[in-house]
Coordinates of C-alpha atoms and ligand atoms in Angstrom, one line a residue:
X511 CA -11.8 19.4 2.0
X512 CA -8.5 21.3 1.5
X513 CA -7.8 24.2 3.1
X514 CA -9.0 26.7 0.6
X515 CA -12.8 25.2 0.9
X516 CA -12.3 25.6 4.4
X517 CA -11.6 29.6 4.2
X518 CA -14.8 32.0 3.4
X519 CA -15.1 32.6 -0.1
X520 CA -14.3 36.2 0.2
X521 CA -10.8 35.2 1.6
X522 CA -10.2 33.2 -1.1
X523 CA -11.5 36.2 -3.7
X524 CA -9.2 38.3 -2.4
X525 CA -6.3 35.6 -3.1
X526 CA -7.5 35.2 -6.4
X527 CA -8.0 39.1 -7.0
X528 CA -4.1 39.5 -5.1
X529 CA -2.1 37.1 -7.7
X530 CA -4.3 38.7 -10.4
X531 CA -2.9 42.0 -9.9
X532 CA 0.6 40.5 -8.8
X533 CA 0.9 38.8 -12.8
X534 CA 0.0 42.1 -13.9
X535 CA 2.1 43.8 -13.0
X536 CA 4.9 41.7 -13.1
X537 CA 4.0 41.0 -17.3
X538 CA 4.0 44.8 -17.4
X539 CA 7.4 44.9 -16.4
X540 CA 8.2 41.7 -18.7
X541 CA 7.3 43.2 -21.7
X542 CA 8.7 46.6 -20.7
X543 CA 4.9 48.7 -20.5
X544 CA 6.4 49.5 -17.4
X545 CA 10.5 50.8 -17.5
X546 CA 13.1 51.1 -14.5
X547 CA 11.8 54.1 -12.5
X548 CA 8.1 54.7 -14.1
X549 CA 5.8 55.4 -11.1
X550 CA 2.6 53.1 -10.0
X551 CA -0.4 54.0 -9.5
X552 CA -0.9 54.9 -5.8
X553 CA -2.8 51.8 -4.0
X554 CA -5.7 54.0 -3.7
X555 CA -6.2 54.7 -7.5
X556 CA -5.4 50.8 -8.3
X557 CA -7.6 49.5 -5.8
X558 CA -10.9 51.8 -7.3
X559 CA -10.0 50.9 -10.8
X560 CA -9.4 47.4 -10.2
X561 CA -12.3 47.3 -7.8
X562 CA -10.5 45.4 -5.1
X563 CA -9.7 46.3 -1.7
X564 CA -6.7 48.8 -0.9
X565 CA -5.3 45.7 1.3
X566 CA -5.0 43.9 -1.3
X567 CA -3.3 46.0 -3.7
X568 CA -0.7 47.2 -0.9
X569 CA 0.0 43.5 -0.1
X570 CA 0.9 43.2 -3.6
X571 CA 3.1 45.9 -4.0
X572 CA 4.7 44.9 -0.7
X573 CA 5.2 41.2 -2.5
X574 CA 6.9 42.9 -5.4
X575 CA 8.8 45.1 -3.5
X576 CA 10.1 42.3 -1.2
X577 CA 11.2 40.1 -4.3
X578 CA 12.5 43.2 -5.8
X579 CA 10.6 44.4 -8.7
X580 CA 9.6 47.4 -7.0
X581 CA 10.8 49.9 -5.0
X582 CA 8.9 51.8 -1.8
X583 CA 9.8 54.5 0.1
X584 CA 8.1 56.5 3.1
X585 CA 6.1 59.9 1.3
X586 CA 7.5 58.9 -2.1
X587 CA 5.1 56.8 -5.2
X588 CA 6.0 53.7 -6.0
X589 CA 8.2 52.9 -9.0
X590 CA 9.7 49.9 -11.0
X591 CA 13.1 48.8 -9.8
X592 CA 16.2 49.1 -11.7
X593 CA 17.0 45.9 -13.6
X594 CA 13.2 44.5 -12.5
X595 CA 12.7 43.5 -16.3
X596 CA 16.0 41.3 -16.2
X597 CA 14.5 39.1 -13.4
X598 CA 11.2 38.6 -15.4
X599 CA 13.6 36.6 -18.6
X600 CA 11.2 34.4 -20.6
X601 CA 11.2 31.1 -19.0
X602 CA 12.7 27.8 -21.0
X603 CA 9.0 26.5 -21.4
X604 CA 7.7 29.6 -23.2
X605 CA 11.3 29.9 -25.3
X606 CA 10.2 26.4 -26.6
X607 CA 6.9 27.7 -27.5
X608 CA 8.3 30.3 -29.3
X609 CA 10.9 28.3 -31.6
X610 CA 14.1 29.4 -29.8
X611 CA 16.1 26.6 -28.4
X612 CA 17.1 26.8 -24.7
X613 CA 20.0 25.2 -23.3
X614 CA 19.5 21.8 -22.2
X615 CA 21.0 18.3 -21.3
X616 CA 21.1 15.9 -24.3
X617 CA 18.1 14.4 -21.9
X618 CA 16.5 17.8 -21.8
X619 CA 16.5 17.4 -25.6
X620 CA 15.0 14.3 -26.1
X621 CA 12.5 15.0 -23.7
X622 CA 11.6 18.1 -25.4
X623 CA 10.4 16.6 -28.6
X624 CA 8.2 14.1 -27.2
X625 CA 4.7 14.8 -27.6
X626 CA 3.1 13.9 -24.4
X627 CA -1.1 13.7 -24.5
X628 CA -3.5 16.7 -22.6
X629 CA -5.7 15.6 -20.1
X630 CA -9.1 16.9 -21.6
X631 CA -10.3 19.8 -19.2
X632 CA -13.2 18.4 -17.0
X633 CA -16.4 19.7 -18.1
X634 CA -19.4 19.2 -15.3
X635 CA -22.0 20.7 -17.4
X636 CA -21.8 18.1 -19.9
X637 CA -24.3 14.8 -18.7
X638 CA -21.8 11.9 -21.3
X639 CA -20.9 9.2 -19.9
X640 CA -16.8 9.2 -19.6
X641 CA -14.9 6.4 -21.2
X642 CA -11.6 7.8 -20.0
X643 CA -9.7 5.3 -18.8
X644 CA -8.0 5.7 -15.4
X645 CA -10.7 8.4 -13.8
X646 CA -12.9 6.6 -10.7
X647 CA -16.3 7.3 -10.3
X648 CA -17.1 9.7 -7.4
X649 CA -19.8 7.8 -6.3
X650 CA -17.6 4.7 -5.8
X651 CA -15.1 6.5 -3.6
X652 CA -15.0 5.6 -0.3
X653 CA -14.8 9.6 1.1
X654 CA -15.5 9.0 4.8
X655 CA -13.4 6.0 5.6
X656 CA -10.8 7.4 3.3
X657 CA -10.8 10.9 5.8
X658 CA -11.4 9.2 8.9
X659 CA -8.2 7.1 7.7
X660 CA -6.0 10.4 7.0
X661 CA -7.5 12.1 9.8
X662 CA -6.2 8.8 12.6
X663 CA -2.7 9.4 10.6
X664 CA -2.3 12.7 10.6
X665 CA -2.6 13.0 14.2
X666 CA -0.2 9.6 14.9
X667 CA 2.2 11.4 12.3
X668 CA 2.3 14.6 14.3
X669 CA 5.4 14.2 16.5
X670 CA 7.2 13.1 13.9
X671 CA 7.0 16.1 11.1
X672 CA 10.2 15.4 9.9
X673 CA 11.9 14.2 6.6
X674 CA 11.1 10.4 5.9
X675 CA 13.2 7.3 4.7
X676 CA 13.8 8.4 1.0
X677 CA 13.0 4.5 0.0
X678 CA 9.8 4.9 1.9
X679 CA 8.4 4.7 5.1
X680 CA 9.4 1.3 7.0
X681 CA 5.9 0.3 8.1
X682 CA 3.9 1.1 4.8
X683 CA 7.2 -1.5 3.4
X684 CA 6.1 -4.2 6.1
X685 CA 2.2 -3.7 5.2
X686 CA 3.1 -4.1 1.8
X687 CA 5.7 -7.2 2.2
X688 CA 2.9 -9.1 4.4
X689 CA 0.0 -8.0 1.6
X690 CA 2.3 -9.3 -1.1
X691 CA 3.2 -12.6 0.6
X692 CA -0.4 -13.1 1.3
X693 CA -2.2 -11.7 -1.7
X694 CA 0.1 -12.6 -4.4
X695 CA 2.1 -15.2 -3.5
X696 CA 5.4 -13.0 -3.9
X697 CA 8.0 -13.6 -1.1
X698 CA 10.6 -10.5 -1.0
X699 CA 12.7 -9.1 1.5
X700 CA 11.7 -6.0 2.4
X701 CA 15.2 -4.1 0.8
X702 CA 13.3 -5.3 -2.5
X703 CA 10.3 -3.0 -1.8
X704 CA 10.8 0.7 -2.7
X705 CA 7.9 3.1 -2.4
X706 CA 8.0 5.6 -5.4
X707 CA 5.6 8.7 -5.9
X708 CA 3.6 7.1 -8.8
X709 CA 4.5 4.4 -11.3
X710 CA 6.1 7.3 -13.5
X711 CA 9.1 7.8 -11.1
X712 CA 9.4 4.3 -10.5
X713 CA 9.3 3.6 -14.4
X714 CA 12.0 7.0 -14.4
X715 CA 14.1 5.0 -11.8
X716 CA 14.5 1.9 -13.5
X717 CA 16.0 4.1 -16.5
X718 CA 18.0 5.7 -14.7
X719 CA 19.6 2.5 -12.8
X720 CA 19.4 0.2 -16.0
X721 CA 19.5 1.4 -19.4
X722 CA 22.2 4.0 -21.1
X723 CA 21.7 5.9 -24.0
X724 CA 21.2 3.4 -27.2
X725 CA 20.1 0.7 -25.3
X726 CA 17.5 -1.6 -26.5
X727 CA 14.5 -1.7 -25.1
X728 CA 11.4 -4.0 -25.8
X729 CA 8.1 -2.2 -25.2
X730 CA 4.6 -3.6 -26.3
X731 CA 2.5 -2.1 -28.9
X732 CA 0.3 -1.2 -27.8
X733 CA 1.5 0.4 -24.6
X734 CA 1.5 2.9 -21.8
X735 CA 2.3 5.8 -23.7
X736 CA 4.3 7.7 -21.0
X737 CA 6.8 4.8 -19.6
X738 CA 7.3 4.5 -23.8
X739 CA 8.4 8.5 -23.5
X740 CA 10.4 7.5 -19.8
X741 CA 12.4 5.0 -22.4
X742 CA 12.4 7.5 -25.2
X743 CA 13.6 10.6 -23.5
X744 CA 16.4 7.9 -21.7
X745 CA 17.4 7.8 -25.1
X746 CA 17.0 4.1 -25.8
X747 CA 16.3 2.5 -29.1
X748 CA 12.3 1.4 -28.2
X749 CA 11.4 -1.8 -30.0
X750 CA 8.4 -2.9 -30.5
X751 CA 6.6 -6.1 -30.2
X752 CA 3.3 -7.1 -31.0
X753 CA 0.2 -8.0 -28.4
X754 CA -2.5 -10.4 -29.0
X755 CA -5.1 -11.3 -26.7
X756 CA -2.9 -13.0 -23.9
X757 CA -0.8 -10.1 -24.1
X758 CA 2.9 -10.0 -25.2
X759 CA 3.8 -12.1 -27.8
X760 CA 6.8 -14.0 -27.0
X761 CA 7.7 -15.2 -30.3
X762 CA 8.4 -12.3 -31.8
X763 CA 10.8 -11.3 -29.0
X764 CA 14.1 -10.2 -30.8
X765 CA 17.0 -12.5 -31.1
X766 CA 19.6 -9.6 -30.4
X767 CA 20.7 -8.9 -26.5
X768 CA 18.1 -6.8 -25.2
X769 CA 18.9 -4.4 -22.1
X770 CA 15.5 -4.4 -21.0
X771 CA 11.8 -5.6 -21.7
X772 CA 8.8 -3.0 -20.7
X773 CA 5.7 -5.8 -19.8
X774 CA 1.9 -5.4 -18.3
X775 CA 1.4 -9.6 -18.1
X776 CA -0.8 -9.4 -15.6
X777 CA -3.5 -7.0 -17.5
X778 CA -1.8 -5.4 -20.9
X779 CA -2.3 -2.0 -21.3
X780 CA -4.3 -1.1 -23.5
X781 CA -5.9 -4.1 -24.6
X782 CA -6.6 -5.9 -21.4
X783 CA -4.8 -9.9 -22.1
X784 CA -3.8 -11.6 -19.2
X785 CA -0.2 -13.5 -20.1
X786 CA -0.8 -17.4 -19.6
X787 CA 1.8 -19.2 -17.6
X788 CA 3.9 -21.0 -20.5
X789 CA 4.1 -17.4 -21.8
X790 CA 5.6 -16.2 -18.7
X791 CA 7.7 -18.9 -18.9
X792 CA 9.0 -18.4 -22.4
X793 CA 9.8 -14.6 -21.5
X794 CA 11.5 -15.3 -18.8
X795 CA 13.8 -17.8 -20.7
X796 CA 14.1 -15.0 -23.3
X797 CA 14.6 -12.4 -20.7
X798 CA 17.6 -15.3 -19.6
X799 CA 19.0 -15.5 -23.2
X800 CA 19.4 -11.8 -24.0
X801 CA 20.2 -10.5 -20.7
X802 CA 17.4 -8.5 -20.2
X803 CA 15.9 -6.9 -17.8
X804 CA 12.1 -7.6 -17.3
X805 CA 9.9 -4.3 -15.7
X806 CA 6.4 -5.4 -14.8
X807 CA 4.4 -2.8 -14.7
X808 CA 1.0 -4.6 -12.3
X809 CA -0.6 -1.0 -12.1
X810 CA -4.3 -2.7 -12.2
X811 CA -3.3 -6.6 -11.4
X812 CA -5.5 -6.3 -8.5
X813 CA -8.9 -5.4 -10.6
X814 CA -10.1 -8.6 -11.6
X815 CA -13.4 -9.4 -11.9
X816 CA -14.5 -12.2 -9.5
X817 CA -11.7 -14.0 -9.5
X818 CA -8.4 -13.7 -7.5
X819 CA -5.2 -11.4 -9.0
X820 CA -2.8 -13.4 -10.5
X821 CA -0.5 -15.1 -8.4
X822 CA 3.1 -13.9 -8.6
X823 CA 5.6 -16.7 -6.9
X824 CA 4.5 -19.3 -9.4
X825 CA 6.6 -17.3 -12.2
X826 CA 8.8 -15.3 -10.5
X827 CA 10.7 -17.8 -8.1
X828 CA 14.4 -18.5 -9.3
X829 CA 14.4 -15.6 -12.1
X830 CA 15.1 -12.8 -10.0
X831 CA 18.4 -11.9 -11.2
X832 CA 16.3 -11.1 -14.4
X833 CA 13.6 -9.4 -12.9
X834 CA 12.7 -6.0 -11.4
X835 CA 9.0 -5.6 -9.9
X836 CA 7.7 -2.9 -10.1
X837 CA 4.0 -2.2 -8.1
X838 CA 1.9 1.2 -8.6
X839 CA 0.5 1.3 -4.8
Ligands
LIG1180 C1 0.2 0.7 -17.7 C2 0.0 1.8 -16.7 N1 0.9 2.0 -15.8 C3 0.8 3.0 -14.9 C4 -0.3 3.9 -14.9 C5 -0.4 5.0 -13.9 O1 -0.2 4.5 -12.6 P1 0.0 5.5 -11.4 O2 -1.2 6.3 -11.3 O3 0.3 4.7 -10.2 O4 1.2 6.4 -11.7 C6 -1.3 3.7 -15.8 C7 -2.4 4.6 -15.9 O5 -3.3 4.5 -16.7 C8 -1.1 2.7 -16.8 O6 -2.1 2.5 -17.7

């Protein structure tokens, strides 16, 4: 429950109805229906044609006032600000909509013209059963343990409300290190574990830290779309190569030097293939050859059914100069 569920509904109507009126107004003076100087309405008049509480419509003006759109004074209306409609510029995002180029980072440009996909709004009305991939059935969550969990941390955390290590928090590293030895057969210090928020930053980091602009890159096809767009909007040259049904197919790996090969061995993405050993083998002697790097992305390694994830150490031992790992936990 977050804390909006917790507040009465009509708290959370008024909060609705306030940044209502708050957008209103500020569009107004955006699109200039409201100049430097015109007058508002009083709070009373807003509130009775809005149908809102007086409150709320004084909170808002004091909001707009305080960030300086508007301007208040004891006996006198309210009226726009001078230079109000210069703060409200049209953001980057909606100068993109309309055609106009912004300026941005060569980055900012690549990044611009990659379509990325819409998460389809959720629709509870509708009784279909959902093949999108990546959404867990409510019923399968484990809600209490999971709150009773948060709850027991929260509390330990409480003394120590304070900025954490940036390459994440030393005991969740130990956890991890232990969990990994155990179920996975990878030994790793723990300067080798890095917690990220989400494979996307991880993904993002590895970019950043490996590849430059024009860089080859080998991605499998078919792939994750969006660490194809973290490559992309690097600006490195993607290549692809094709997946069969033990995933990555090593024989088509390029011949050139390759900065860096994308890879889901232990369950490809999209198509499900787990990479048999030899193969492993064979892209890590590639991986060797054209001094690449190779990012595993295991975001799912762990979902197998009835069997054991596949073990790590067995292919990873003695090629870790080539190889960065890279877990979703
Ligand atoms: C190959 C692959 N990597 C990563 C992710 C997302 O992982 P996370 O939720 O940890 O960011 C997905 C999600 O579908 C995926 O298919």
């Amino acid at each position: 429950m977050n804390q909006l569920d917790a507040e009465p509904s009509c708290t959370r109507r008024a909060v609705h109805a306030s940044r209502r009126i708050y957008e209103m107004i500020k569009s107004q003076i955006a699109d200039g229906v409201l100049g430097a100087g015109d007058h508002l309405p009083s709070t009373r008049a807003l509130a009775s044609d809005l149908g809102v509480s007086r409150t709320t419509v004084i909170a808002v003006y004091e909001q707009l006032a305080a960030e300086g759109y508007l301007e208040t004074s004891q006996g006198a209306r309210t009226r726009v600000a001078v230079g109000a409609a210069m703060q409200t510029r049209t953001s980057p995002a909606k100068e993109m909509q309309s055609g106009r180029t912004p300026r941005l980072s060569a980055y900012g440009r690549r990044a611009a013209k990659l379509a990325l996909p819409s998460l389809p709004a959720p629709d509870a009305t509708r009784s279909v059963i959902e093949f999108l991939y990546g959404a867990l059935s409510s019923a399968d969550f484990p809600t209490l343990a999971w709150r009773r969990a948060y709850d027991r941390a929260l509390l330990q955390r409480q003394p120590r409300l304070f900025y954490a290590a940036p390459e994440g928090e030393p005991e969740l590293r130990v956890e991890l290190q232990g969990y990994l030895r155990r179920a996975r057969g990878l030994a790793c210090d723990l300067d080798q574990i890095l917690i990220a928020n989400g494979s996307q930053q991880a993904i993002d980091l590895c970019a950043r830290v490996l590849l430059d602009p024009g860089d080859p890159v080998v991605i499998e096809e078919p792939c994750y779309l969006m660490a194809r767009r973290v490559f992309e909007a690097a600006g490195a040259s993607v290549r692809e190569t094709a997946v069969d049904e033990h995933g990555l197919v090593t024989q088509d790996l390029p011949n050139q030097r390759t900065t860096l090969a994308y890879v889901t061995p232990s369950h490809q993405f999209p198509l499900g293939g787990v990479m048999p050993v030899a193969r492993r083998q064979e892209l890590l002697s590639w991986a060797q050859k054209s001094g690449a790097w190779i990012v595993e992305d295991d975001y799912d390694g762990e979902f197998r059914y009835g069997l054991r994830p596949v073990d790590r150490g067995s292919w990873i031992q003695g090629h870790l100069p080539f190889l960065s790992y890279l877990e979703s936990v």
